[in-house]
CSV table of C-alpha atoms and ligand atoms in Angstrom, one decimal:
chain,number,residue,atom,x,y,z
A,1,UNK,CA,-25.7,25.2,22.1
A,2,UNK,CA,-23.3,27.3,24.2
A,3,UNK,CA,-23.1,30.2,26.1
A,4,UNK,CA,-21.1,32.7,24.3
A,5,UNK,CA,-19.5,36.3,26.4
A,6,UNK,CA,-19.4,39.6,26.8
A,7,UNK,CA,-15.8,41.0,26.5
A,8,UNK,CA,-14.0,41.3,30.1
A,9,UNK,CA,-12.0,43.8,30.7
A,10,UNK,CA,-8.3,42.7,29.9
A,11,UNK,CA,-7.3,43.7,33.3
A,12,UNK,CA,-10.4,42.5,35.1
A,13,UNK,CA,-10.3,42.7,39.0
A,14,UNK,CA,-11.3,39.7,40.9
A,15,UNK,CA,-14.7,41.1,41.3
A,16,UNK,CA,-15.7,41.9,38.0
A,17,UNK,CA,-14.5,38.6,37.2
A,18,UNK,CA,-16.7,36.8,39.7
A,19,UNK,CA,-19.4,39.4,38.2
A,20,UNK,CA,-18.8,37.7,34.9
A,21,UNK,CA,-18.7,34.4,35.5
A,22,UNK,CA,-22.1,34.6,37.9
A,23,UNK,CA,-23.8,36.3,34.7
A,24,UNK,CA,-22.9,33.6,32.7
A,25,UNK,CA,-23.8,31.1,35.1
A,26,UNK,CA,-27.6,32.9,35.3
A,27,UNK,CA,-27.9,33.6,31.9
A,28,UNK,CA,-27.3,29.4,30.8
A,29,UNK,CA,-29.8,28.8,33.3
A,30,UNK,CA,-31.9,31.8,32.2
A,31,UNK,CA,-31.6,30.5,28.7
A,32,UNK,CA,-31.8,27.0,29.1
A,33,UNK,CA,-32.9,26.0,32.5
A,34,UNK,CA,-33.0,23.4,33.8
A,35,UNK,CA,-29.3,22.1,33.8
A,36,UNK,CA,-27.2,20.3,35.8
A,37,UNK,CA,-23.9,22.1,37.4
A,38,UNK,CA,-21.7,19.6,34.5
A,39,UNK,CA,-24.5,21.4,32.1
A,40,UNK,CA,-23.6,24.2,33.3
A,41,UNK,CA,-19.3,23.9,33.0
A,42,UNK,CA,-20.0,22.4,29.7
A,43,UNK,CA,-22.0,25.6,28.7
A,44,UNK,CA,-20.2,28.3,30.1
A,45,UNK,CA,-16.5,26.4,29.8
A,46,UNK,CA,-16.3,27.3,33.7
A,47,UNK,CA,-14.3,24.3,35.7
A,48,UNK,CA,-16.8,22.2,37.8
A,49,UNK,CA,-15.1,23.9,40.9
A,50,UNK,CA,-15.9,27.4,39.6
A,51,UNK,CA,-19.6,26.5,39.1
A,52,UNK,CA,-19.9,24.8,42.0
A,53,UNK,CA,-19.1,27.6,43.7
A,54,UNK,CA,-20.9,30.2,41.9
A,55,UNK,CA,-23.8,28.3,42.3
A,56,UNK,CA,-23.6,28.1,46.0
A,57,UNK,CA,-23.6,31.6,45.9
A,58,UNK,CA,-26.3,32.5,43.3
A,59,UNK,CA,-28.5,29.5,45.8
A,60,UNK,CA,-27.9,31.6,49.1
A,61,UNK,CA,-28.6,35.2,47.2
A,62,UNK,CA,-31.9,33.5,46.4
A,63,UNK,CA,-31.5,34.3,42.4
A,64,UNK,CA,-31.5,30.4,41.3
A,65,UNK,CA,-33.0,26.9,43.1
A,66,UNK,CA,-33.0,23.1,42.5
A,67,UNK,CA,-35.7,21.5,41.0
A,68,UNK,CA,-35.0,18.1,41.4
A,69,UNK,CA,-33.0,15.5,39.5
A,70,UNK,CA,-31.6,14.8,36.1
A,71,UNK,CA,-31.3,11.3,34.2
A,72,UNK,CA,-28.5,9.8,35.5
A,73,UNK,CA,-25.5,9.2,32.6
A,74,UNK,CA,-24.2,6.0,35.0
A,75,UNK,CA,-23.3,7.3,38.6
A,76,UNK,CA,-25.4,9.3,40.5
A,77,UNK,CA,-28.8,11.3,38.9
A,78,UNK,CA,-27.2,15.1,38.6
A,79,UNK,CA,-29.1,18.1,40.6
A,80,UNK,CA,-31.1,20.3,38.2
A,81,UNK,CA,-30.9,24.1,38.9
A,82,UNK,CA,-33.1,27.2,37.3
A,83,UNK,CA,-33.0,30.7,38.0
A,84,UNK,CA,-36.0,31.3,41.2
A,85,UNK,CA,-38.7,32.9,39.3
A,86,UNK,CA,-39.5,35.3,42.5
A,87,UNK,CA,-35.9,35.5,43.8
A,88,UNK,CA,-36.6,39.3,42.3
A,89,UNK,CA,-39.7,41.0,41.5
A,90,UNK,CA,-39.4,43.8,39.0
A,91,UNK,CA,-41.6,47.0,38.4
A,92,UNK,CA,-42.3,47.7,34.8
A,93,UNK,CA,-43.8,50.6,34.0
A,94,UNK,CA,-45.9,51.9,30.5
A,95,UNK,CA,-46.5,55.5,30.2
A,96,UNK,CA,-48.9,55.2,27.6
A,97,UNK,CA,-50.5,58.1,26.1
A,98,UNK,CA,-54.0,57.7,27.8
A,99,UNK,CA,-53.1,55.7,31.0
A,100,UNK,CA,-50.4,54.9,33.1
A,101,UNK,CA,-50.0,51.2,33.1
A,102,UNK,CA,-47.5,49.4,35.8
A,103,UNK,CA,-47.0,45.3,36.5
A,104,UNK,CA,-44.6,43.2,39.4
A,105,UNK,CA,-43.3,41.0,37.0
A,106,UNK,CA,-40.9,37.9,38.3
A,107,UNK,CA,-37.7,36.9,36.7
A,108,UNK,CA,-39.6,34.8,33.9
A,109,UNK,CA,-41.0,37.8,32.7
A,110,UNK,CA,-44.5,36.8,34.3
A,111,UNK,CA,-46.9,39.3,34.8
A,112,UNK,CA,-47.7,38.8,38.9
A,113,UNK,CA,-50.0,42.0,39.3
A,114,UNK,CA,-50.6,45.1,36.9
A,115,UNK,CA,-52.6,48.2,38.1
A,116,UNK,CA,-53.6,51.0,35.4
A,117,UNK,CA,-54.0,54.9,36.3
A,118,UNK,CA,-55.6,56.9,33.5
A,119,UNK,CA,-54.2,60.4,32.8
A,120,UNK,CA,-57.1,62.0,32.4
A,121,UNK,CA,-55.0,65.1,30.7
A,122,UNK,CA,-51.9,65.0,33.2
A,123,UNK,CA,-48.4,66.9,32.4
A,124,UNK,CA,-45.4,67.8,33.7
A,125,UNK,CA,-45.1,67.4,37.5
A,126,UNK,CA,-48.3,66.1,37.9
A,127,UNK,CA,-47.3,63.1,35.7
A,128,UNK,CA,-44.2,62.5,37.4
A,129,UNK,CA,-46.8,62.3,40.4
A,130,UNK,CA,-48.9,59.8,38.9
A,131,UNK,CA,-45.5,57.7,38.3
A,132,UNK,CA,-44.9,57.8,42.3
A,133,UNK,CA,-48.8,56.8,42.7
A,134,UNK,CA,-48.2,53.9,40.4
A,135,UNK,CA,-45.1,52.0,42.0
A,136,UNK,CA,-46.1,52.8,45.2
A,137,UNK,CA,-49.3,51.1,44.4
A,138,UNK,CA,-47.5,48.0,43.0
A,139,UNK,CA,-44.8,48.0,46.1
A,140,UNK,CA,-46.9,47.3,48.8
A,141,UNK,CA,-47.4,43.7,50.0
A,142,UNK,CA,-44.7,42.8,47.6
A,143,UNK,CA,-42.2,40.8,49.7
A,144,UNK,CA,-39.7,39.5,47.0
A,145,UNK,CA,-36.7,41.3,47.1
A,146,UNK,CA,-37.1,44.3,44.2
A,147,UNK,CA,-34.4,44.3,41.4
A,148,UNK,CA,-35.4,47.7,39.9
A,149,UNK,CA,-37.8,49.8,37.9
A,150,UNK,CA,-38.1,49.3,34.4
A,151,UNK,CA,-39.9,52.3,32.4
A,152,UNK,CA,-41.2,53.0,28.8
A,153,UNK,CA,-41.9,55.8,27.1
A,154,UNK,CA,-42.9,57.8,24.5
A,155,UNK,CA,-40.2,59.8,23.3
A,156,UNK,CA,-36.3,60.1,22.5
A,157,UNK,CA,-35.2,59.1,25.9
A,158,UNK,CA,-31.3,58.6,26.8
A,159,UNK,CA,-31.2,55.3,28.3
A,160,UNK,CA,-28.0,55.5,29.5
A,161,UNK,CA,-29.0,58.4,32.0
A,162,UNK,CA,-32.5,57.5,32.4
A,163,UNK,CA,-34.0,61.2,31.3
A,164,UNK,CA,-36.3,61.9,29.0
A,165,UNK,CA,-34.6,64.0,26.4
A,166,UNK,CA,-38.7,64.7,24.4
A,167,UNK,CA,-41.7,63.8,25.5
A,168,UNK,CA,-44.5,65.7,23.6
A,169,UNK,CA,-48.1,64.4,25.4
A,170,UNK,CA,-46.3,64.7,28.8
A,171,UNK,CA,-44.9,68.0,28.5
A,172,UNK,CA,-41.4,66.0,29.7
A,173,UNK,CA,-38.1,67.8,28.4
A,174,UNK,CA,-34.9,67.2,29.6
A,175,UNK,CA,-36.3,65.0,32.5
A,176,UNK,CA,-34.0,62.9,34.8
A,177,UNK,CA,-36.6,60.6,35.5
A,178,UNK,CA,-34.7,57.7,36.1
A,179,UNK,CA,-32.3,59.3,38.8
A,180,UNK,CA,-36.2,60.9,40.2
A,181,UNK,CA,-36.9,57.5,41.3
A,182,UNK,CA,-33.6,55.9,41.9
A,183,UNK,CA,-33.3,58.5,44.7
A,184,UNK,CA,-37.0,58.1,46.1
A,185,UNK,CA,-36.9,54.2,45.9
A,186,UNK,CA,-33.1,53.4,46.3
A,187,UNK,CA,-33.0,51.1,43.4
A,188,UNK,CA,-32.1,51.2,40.2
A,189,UNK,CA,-34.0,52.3,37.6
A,190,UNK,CA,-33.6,52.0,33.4
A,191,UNK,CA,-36.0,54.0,30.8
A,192,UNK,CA,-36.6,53.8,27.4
A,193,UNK,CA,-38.2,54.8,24.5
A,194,UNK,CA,-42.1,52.3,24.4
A,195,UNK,CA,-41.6,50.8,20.9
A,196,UNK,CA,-37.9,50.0,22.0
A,197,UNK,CA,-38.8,48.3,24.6
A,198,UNK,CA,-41.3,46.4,23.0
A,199,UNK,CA,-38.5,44.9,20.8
A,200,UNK,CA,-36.6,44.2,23.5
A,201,UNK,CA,-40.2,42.3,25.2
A,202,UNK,CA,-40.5,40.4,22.0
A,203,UNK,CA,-36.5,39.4,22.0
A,204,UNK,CA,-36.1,38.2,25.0
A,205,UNK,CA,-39.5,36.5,25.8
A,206,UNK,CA,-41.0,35.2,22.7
A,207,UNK,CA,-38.7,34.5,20.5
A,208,UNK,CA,-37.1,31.2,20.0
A,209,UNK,CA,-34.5,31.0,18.0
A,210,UNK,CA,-33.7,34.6,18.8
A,211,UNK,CA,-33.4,36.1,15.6
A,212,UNK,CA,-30.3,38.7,15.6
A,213,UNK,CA,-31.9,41.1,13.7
A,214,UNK,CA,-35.6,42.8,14.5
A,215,UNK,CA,-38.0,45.2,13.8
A,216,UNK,CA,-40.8,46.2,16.0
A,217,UNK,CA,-43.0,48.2,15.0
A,218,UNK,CA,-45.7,49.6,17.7
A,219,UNK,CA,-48.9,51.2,16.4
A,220,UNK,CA,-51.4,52.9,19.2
A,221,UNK,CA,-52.0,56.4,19.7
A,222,UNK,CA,-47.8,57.1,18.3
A,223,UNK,CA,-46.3,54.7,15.8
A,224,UNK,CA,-42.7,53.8,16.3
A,225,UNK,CA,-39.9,51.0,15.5
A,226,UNK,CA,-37.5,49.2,18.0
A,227,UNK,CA,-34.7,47.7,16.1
A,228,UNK,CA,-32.2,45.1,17.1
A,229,UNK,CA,-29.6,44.8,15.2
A,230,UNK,CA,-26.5,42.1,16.0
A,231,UNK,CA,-28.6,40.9,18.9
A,232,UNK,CA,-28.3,44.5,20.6
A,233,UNK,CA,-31.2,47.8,20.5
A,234,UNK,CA,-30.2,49.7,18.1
A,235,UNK,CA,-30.8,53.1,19.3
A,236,UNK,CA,-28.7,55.7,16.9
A,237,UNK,CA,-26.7,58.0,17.5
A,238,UNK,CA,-28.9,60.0,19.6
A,239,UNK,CA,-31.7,57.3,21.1
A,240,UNK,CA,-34.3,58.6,18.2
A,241,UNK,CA,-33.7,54.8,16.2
A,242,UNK,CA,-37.0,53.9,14.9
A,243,UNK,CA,-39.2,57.1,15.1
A,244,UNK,CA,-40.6,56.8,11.8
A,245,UNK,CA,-44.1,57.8,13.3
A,246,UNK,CA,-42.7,61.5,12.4
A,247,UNK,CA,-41.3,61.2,9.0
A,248,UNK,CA,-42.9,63.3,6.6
A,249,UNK,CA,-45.4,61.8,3.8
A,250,UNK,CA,-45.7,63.8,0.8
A,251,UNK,CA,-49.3,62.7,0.1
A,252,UNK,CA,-50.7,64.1,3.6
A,253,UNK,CA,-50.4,67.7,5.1
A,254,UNK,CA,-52.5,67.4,8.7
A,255,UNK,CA,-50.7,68.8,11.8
A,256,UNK,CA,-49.0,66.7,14.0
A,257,UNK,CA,-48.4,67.0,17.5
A,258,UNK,CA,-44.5,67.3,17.0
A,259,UNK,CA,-45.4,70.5,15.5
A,260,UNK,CA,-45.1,69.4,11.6
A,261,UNK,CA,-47.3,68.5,9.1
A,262,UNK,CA,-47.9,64.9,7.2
A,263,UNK,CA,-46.3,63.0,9.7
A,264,UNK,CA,-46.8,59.0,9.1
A,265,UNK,CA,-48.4,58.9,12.8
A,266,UNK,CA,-50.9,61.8,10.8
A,267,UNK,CA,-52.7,59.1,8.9
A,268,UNK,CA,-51.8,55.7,11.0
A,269,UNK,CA,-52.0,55.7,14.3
A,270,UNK,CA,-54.7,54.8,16.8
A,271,UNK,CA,-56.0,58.1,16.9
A,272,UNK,CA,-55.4,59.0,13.5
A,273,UNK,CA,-57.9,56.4,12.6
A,274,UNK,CA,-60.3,57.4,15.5
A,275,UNK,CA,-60.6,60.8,14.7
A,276,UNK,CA,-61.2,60.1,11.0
A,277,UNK,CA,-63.8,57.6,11.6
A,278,UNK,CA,-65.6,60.0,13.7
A,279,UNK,CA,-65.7,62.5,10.9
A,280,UNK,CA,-68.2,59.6,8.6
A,281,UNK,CA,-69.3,58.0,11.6
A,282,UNK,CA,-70.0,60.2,14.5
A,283,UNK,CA,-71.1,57.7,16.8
A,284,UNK,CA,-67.9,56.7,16.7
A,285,UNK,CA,-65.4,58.4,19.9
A,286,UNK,CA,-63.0,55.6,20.9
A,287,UNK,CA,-60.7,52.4,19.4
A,288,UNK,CA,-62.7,49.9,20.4
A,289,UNK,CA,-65.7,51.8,18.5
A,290,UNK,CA,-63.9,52.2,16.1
A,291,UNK,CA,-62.7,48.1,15.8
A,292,UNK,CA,-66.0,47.1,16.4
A,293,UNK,CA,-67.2,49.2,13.6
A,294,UNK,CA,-64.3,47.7,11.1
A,295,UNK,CA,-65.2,44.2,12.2
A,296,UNK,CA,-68.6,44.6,11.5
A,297,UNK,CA,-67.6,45.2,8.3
A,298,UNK,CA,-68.8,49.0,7.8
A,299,UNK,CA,-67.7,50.3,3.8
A,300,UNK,CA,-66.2,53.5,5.0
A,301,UNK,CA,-64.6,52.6,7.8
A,302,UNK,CA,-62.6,49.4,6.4
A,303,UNK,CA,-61.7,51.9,3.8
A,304,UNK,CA,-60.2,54.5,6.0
A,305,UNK,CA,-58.4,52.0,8.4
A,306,UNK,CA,-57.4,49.9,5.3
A,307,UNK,CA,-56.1,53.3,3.6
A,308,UNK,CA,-53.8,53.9,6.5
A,309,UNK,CA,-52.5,50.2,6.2
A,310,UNK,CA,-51.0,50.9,3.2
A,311,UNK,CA,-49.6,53.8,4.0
A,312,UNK,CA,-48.1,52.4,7.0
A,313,UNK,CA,-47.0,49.3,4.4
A,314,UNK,CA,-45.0,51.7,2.1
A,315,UNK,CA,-43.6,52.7,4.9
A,316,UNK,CA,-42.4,49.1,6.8
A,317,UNK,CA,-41.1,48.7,3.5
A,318,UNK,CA,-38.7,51.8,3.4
A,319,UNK,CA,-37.1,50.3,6.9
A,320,UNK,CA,-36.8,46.6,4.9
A,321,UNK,CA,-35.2,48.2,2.3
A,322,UNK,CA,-32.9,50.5,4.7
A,323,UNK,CA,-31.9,47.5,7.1
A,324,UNK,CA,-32.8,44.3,5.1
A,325,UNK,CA,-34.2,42.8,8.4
A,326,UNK,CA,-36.1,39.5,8.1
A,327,UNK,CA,-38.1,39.7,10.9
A,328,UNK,CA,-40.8,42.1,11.3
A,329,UNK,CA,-43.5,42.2,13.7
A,330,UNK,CA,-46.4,44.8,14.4
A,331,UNK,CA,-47.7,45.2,18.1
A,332,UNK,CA,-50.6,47.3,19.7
A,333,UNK,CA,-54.2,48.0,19.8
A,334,UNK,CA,-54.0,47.4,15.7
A,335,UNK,CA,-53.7,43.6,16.4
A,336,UNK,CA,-57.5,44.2,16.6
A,337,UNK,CA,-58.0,44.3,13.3
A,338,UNK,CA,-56.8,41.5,12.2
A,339,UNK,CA,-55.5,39.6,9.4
A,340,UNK,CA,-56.9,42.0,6.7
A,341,UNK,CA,-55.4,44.6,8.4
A,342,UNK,CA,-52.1,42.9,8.5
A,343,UNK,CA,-52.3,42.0,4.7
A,344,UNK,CA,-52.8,45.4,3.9
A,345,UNK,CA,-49.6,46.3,5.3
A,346,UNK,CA,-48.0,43.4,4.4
A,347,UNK,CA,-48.7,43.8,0.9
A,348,UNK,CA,-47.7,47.1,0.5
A,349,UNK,CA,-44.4,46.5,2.3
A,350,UNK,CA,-43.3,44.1,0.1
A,351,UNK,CA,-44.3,46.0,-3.3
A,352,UNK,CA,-42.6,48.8,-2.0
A,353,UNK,CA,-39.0,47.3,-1.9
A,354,UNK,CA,-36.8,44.8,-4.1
A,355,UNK,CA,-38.8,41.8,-4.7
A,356,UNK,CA,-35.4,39.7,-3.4
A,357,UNK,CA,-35.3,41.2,0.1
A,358,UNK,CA,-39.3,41.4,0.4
A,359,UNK,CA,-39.7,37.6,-0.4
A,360,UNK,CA,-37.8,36.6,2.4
A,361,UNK,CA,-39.6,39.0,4.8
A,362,UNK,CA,-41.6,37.6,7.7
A,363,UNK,CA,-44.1,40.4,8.4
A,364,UNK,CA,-46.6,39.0,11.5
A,365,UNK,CA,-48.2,40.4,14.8
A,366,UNK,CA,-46.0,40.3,17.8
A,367,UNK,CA,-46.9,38.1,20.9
A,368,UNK,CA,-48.1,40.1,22.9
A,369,UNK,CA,-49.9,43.9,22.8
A,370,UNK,CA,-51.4,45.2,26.2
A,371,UNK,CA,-48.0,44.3,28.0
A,372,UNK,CA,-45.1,44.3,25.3
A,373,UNK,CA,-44.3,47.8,26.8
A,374,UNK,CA,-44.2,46.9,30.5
A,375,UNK,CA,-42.2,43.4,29.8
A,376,UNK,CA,-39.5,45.4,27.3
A,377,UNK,CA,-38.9,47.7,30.2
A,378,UNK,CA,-38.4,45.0,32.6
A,379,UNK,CA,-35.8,43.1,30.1
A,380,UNK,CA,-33.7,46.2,30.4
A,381,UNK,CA,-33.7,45.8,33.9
A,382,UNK,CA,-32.7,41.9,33.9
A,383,UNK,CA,-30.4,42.8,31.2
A,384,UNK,CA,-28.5,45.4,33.2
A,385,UNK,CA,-28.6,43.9,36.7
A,386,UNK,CA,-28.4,40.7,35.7
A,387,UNK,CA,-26.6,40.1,32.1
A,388,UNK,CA,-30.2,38.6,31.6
A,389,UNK,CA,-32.1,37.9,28.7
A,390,UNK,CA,-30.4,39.8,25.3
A,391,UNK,CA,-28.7,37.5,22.5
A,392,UNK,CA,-24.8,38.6,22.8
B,401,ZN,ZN1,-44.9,64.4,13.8
């Protein structure tokens, strides 16, 4: 195992080096924790001096600790260090489609406390305001030190200035949301697009061996991909990488909320499914009705949530065929339905591209569901503050 870098600048001041070498330093121990400071030279290719001063450092900031000691390799037993789970805390925030969901989560990407807002029909300002309720809410009585505030989104959101370029169910265009809060709160703050940060959530917490390519594909009220590519998000050349939720099917013609017709997100999504369901079954109004109803086993409900599987299939299997990614995983309130859910799609993803590249598809259910979208958002974060968490 080793620690490999980012580039540095060839003319790199003393700082940016220092900068450097303490990311690398975090991210061994992020990675591989606990280790010795020799693990830690050996890994990084640091001298023992170096790391032994870097570490001093990273100890009195608070951002790593000693947890006690090492088997001994003849002299004395070595000092194991880790990064401090709660030397940061971290907001991560889900603007979901229904509610407003916000956690502190520590530097393990550990869920401390999560509060959830609905948005009972807020826009606009008002759910900019509901954003300020929310971290307020999770700031007080929080003692750790705050790195920042990670955010997801629905939309195509520019991650590199933190505004929200489209976001149709919030009535957000062209919304500096990021600088919003980095001027009310004085820290910094990332955003980015929900099913991209759920890729990032699944990379950087729950995968082991990181794969360096992945495709997550998030299904709840919107469908949309995250792709990592090379170990980085992909994002495209303008930050709209993975919205096949809006691609156009031939076979369906309902309108969709982006103001065209057929959309995949039509048929597939969350509500999609919900308000179909209600149309056979009317005692039907909400997911988990309508999950209770297709685990129950109900004819003309499997058929119409089973339908949308394979549509959703024929699609996964476009974005095998277009990227050849081996790794696919599906996330959100879908999970519910389960493995005959999953085979549906599953199925039809790999009859619906070359039998070579489908056979060595994994296509599973991410990790996790409720939170994917919160912890994505706060990988961002560790990633940018810190050099945490992303393969390089
Ligand atoms: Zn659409």
């Amino acid at each position: 195992m080793s620690v490999s870098a980012t580039v540095l600048p060839e003319k790199a001041t003393h700082q940016q080096t220092r900068t450097f070498n303490q990311q690398l330093v975090l991210r061994a121990l992020h990675d591989h924790s606990p280790l010795s400071r020799a693990d830690l030279a050996r890994l990084t290719g640091l001298t023992r001096t170096s790391v032994g001063d870097l570490v001093g450092t990273l100890i009195d900031d608070g951002l790593i600790e000693e947890v006690g000691r090492g088997q001994s390799s003849g002299g004395k037993s070595p000092i194991l260090l880790r990064v401090a789970p709660d030397g940061r805390h971290l907001i991560g925030l889900d603007l979901g489609e229904a509610q407003f969901s916000g956690a502190v989560v520590n530097l393990r990407g550990e869920i401390l406390r999560s509060i959830h807002l609905p948005l009972e029909g807020r826009n606009g300002d008002a759910a900019v305001e509901l954003v300020f309720q929310l971290v307020d809410a999770l700031r007080a009585d929080d003692r750790s030190p705050l790195l920042g505030i990670g955010i997801g989104a629905p939309g195509i959101i520019d991650t590199s200035t933190g505004t929200v370029r489209w976001s149709v169910n919030l009535n957000w265009a062209e919304l500096h949301l990021g600088p919003l809060l980095e001027q009310r709160y004085g820290v910094p703050v990332v955003v980015a697009n929900d099913s991209q940060a759920a890729a990032l959530a699944e990379l950087t917490f729950f995968r082991r061996p990181r794969p360096n390519n992945l495709i997550v594909i998030k299904v709840g009220r919107g469908v949309g991909a995250g792709i990592i590519l090379n170990g980085q998000l992909f994002q495209g050349d303008g930050y709209g990488a993975g919205e096949f939720g809006h691609v156009s099917m031939r076979s369906a013609d309902a309108p969709c909320r982006c103001g065209r017709e057929g959309c995949l997100e039509t048929m597939t999504s969350m509500r999609a499914l919900v308000d179909a369901a209600r149309a056979v079954e009317p005692s039907i109004t909400d997911e988990s009705g309508l999950v209770s109803a297709f685990l129950a086993g109900v004819t003309s409900i499997r058929r119409i949530v089973l339908d949308a599987a394979r549509e959703l299939g024929v699609a996964v299997g476009w974005l095998i065929g277009a990227l050849n990614v081996r790794h696919v995983l599906l996330v959100g309130p879908v999970a519910e339905f389960g493995d005959d859910w999953l085979g549906e799609v599953r199925w039809y993803a790999r009859s619906s591209v070359l039998a070579l590249l489908a056979r060595d598809t994994q296509i599973e259910f991410g990790h996790v569901h409720d939170d994917v979208v919160v912890l994505g958002a706060s990988a961002l974060l560790m990633e940018r503050q810190l050099g945490l968490g992303l393969v390089r």
